[in-house]
Short mmCIF file of C-alpha atoms in Angstrom, two decimals:
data_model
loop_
_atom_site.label_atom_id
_atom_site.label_comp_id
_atom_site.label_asym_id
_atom_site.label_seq_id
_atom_site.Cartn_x
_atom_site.Cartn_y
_atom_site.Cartn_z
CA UNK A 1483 136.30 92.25 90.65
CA UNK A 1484 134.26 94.23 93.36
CA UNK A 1485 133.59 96.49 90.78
CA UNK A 1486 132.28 94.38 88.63
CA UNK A 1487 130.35 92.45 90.83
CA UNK A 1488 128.08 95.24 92.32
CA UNK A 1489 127.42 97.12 88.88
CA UNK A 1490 124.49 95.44 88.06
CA UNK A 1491 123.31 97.38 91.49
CA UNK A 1492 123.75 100.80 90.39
CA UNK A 1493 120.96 102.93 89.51
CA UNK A 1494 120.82 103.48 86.10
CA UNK A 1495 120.60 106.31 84.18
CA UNK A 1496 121.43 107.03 80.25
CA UNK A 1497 123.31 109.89 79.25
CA UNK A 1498 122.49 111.17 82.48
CA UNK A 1499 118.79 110.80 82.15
CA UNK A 1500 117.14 108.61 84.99
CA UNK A 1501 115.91 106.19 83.17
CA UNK A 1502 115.36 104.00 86.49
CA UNK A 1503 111.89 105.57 86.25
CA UNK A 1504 110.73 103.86 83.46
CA UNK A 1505 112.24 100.85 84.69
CA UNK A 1506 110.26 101.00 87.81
CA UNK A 1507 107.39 101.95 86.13
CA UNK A 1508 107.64 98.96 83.53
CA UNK A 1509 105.36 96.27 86.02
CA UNK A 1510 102.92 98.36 85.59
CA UNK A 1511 102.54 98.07 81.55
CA UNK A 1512 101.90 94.35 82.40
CA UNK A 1513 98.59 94.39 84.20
CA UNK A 1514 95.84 95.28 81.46
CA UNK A 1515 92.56 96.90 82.92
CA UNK A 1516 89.82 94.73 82.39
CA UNK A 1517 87.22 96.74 79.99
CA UNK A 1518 84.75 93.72 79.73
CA UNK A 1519 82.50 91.70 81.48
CA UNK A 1520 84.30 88.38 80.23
CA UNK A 1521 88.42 88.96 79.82
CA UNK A 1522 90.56 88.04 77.55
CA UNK A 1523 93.07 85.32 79.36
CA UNK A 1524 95.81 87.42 80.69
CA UNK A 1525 93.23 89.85 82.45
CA UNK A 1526 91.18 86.88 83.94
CA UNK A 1527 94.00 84.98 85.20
CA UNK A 1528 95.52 88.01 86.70
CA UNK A 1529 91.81 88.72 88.20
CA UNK A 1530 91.56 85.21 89.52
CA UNK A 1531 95.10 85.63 91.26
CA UNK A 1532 94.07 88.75 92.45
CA UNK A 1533 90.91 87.64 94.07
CA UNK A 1534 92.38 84.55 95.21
CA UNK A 1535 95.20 86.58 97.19
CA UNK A 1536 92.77 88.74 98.33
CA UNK A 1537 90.47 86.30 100.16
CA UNK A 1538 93.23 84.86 101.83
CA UNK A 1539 94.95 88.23 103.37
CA UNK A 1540 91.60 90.27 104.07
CA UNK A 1541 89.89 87.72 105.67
CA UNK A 1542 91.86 88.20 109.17
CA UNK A 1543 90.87 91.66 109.15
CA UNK A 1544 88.32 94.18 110.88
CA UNK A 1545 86.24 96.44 108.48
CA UNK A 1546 88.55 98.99 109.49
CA UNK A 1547 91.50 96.83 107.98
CA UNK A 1548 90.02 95.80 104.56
CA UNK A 1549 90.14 99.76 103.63
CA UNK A 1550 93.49 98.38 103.21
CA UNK A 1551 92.83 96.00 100.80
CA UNK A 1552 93.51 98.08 97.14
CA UNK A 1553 96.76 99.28 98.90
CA UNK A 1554 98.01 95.60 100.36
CA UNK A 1555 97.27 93.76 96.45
CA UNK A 1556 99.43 96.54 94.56
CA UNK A 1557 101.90 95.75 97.40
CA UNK A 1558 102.38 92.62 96.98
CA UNK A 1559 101.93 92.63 92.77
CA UNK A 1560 104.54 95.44 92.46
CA UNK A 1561 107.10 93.73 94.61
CA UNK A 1562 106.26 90.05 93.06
CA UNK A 1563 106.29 91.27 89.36
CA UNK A 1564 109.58 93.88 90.35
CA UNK A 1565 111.28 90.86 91.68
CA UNK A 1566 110.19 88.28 89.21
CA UNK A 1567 111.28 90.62 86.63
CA UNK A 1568 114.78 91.15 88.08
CA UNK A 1569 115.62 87.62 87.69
CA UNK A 1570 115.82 87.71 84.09
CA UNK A 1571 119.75 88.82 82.64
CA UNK A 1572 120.99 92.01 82.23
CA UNK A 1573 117.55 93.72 83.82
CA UNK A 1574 118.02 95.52 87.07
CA UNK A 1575 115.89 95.16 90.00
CA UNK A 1576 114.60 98.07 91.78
CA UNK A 1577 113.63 96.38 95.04
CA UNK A 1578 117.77 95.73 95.43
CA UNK A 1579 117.79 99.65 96.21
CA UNK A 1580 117.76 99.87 99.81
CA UNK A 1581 115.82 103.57 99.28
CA UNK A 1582 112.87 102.17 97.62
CA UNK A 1583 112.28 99.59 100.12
CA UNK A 1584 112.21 102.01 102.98
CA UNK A 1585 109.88 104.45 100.88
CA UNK A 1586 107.51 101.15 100.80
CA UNK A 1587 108.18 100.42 104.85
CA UNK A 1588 108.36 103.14 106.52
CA UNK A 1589 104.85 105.13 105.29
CA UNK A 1590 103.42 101.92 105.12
CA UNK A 1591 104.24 100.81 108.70
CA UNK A 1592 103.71 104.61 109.85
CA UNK A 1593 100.00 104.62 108.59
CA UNK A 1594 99.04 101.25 110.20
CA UNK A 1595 100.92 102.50 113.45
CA UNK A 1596 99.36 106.10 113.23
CA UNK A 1597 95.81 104.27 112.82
CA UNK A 1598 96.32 102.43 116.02
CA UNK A 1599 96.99 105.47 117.66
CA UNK A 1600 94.25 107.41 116.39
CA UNK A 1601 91.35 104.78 116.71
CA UNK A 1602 92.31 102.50 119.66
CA UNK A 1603 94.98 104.82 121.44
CA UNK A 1604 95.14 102.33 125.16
CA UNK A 1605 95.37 99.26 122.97
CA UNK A 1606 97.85 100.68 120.55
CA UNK A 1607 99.84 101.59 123.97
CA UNK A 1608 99.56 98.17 125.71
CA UNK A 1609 101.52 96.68 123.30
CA UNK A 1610 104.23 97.71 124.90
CA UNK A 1611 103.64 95.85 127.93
CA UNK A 1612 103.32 92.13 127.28
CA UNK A 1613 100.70 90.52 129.87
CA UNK A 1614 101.74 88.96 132.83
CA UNK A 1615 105.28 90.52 133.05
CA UNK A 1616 106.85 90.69 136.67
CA UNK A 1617 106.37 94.40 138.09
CA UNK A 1618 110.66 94.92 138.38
CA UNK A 1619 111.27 94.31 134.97
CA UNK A 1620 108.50 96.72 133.36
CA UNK A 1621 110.56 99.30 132.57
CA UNK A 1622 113.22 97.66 130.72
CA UNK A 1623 110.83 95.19 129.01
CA UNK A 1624 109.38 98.89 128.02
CA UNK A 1625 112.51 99.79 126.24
CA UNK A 1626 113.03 96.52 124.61
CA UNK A 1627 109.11 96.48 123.06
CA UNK A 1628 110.04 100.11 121.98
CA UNK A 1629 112.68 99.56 120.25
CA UNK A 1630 111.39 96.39 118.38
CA UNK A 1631 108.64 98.46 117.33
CA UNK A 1632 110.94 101.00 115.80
CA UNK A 1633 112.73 98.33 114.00
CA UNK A 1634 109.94 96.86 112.29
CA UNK A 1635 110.29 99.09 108.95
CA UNK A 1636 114.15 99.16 108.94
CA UNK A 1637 113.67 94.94 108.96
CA UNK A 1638 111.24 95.32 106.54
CA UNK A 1639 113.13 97.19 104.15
CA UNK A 1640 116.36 95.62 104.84
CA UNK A 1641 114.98 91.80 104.60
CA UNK A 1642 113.61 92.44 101.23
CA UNK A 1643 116.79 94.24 100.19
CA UNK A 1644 119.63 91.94 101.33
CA UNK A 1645 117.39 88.54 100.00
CA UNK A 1646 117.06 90.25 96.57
CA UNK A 1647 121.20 91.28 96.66
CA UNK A 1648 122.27 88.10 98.16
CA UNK A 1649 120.31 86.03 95.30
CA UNK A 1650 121.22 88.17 92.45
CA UNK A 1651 124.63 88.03 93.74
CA UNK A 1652 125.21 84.65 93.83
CA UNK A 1653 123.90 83.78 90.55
CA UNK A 1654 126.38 86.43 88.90
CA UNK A 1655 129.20 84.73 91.58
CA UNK A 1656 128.25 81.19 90.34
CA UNK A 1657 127.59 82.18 86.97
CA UNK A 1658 131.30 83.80 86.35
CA UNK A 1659 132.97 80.26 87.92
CA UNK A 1660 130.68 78.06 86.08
CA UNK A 1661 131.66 79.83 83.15
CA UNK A 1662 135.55 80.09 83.80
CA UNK A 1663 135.81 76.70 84.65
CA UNK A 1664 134.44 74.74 81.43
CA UNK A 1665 137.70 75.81 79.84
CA UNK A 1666 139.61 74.12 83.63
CA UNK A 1667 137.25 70.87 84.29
CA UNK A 1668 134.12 70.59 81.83
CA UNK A 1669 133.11 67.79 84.91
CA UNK A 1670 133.17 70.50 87.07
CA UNK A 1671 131.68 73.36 85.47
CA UNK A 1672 128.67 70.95 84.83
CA UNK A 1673 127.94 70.30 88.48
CA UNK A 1674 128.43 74.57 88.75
CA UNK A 1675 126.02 74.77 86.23
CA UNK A 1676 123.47 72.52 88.03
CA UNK A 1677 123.97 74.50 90.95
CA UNK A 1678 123.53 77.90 89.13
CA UNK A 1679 119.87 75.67 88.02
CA UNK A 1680 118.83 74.96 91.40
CA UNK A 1681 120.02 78.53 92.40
CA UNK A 1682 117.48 79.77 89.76
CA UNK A 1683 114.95 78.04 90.94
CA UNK A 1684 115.19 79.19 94.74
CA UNK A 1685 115.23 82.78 93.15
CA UNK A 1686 112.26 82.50 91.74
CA UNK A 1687 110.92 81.37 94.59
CA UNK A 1688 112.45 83.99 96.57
CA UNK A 1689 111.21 86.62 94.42
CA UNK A 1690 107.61 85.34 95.18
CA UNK A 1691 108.22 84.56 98.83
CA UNK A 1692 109.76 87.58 99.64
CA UNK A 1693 106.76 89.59 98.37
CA UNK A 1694 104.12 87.92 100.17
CA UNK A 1695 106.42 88.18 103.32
CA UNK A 1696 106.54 92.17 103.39
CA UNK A 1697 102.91 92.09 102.59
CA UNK A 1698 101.80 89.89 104.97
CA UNK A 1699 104.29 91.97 107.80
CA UNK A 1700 102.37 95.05 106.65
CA UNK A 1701 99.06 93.07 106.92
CA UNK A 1702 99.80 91.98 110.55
CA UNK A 1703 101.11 95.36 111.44
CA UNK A 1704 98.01 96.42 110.42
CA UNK A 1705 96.01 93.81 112.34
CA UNK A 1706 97.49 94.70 115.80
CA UNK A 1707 96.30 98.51 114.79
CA UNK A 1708 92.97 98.34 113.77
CA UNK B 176 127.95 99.18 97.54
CA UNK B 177 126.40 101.14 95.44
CA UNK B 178 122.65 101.22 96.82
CA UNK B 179 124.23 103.44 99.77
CA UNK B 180 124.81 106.02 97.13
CA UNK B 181 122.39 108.73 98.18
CA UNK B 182 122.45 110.91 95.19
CA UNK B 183 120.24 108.15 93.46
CA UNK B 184 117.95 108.12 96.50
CA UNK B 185 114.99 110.87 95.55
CA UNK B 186 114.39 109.35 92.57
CA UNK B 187 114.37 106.28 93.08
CA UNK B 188 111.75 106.69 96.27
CA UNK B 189 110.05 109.18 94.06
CA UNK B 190 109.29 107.04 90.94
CA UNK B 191 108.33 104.12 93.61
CA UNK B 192 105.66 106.05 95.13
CA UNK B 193 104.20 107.18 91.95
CA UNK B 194 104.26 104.17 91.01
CA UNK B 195 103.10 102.17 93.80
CA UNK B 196 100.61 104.54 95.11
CA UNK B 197 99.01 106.05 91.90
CA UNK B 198 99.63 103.87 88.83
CA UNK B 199 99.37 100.05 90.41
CA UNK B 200 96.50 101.11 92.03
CA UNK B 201 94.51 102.91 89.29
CA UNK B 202 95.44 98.90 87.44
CA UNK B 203 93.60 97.65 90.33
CA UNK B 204 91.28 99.44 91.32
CA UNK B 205 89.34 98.88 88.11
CA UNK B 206 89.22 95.05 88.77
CA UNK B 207 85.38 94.31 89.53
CA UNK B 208 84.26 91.45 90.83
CA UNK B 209 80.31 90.55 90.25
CA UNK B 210 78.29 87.95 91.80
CA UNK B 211 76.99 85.41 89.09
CA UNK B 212 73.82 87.22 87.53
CA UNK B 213 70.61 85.37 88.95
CA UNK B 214 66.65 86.17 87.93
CA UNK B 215 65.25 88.86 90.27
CA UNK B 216 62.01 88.47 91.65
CA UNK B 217 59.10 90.36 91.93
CA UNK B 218 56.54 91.00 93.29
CA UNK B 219 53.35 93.06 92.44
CA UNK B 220 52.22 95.24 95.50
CA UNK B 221 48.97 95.92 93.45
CA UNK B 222 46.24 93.47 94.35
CA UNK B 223 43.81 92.86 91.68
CA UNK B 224 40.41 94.06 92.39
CA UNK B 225 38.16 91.14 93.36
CA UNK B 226 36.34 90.73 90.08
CA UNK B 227 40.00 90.88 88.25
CA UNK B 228 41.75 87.78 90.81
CA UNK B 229 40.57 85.04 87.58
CA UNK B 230 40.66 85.60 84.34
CA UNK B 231 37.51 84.01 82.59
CA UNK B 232 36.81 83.83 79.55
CA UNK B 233 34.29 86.12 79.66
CA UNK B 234 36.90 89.00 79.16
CA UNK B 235 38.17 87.97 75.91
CA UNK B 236 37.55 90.96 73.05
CA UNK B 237 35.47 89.10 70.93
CA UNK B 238 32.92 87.79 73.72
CA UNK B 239 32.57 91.05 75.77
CA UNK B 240 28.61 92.81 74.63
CA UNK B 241 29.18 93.84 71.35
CA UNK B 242 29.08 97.93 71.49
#
């Protein structure tokens, strides 16, 4: 049964060729370049997404922090099209590997971090030191920002890895009762099956959600640093 | 659980940031987005010499002195 359960999580690989490269690479296939002035419909609406996402992240930004813009809409269209992806069967989801997230997190987080260092090096610093604190407990209130910064990538990566698991896992968990139980209590295995619906649904928008969450962490991250 | 495997890791982390940082972004980096086309104007930094400002009629072919 554990076995079972957590296959669908393995990386896979055919014959011993990786072929979790192609799978990760697959999103891509489904964003056409626009070649024209006027698109056909798939390119337009994905345009019109695009720009519309675009306008509402950038506009909280510096100068300095819409350099960031081609970087923070493949973000969030790789991890919304990876995750939207994963919810249909059999297919596995990459952002369920707890590696890939941190390769997103941590370089992302470390070059919005590193650029507050480098451009605005006191105000990059004061954030460690909230305003108005009471001189006694500086130190320790020192510590405690410190580590919170530290943390933000590791709670980046695991957020969008355990909400991805945790979803996928309890459709296959409802799924297998719903399905062992129509033979038990048909009654039964109906209101499963309605749950395993609404379940669905949540994923989906979980799979969405979850995407504009890391982006807009990464975006806010980026805020405090340039 | 098997994403703690870490024999999968370099892979996986390298096919992500090919993809991420290289092919998603050559996708979007073409999208263009142009501001609705609109008639330019002009304007002529030549003045006309004074006897040029009107046309009269006087300048048509067929009425200038006959060479």
């Amino acid at each position: 049964m554990n076995e079972n359960l957590f296959s669908s999580f393995i990386t896979p690989t055919m014959m011993g060729l990786p072929i979790v490269i192609l799978i990760i690479m697959f999103p891509t296939l489904l964003f056409p370049i626009p070649t024209r002035l006027i698109n056909n419909r798939l390119v337009s609406a994905q345009q019109w997404l695009a720009q519309l996402i675009l306008k509402q992240m950038m506009m909280m930004h510096s100068p300095k922090g819409r350099t960031w813009a081609l970087m923070l809409i493949s973000l969030i269209m790789f991890i919304g099209s990876t995750n939207l992806l994963g919810l249909l069967p059999h297919s596995f989801t990459p952002t369920t590997q707890l590696s890939m997230n941190l390769g997103m997190a941590i370089p992302l987080w470390a070059g919005a971090v590193i650029t507050g260092f480098r451009y605005k090096t006191k105000a990059s610093l004061a954030h460690f030191l909230p305003q108005g604190t009471p001189v006694p407990l500086i130190p320790m209130l020192v510590i405690i920002e410190t580590i919170s910064l530290f943390i933000q990538p590791m709670a980046l990566a695991v957020r969008l890895t355990a909400n991805i698991t945790a979803g996928h896992l309890l459709m296959h968990l409802i799924g297998g009762a719903a399905l062992a139980l129509i033979s038990i209590s048909p009654t039964t295995a109906l209101i499963t099956f309605i749950i395993l619906i609404l379940l669905t649904i949540l994923e989906f928008a979980v799979a969405l959600i979850q995407a504009y969450v890391f982006t807009l962490l990464v975006s806010l991250y980026l805020h405090d640093n340039t | 659980m098997p994403q703690l495997d870490t024999s999968t890791w370099l892979v996986t982390i390298l096919a992500m940031i090919l993809t991420l940082f290289i092919l998603i972004q050559l996708k979007f980096h073409k999208y263009s987005y142009p501001l609705s086309p609109a008639p330019k104007t002009f304007k002529s930094t030549s003045f006309p010499t004074p006897w040029e400002t009107k046309w009269t009629k006087i300048y048509s072919p067929l009425l200038l002195p006959q060479q």
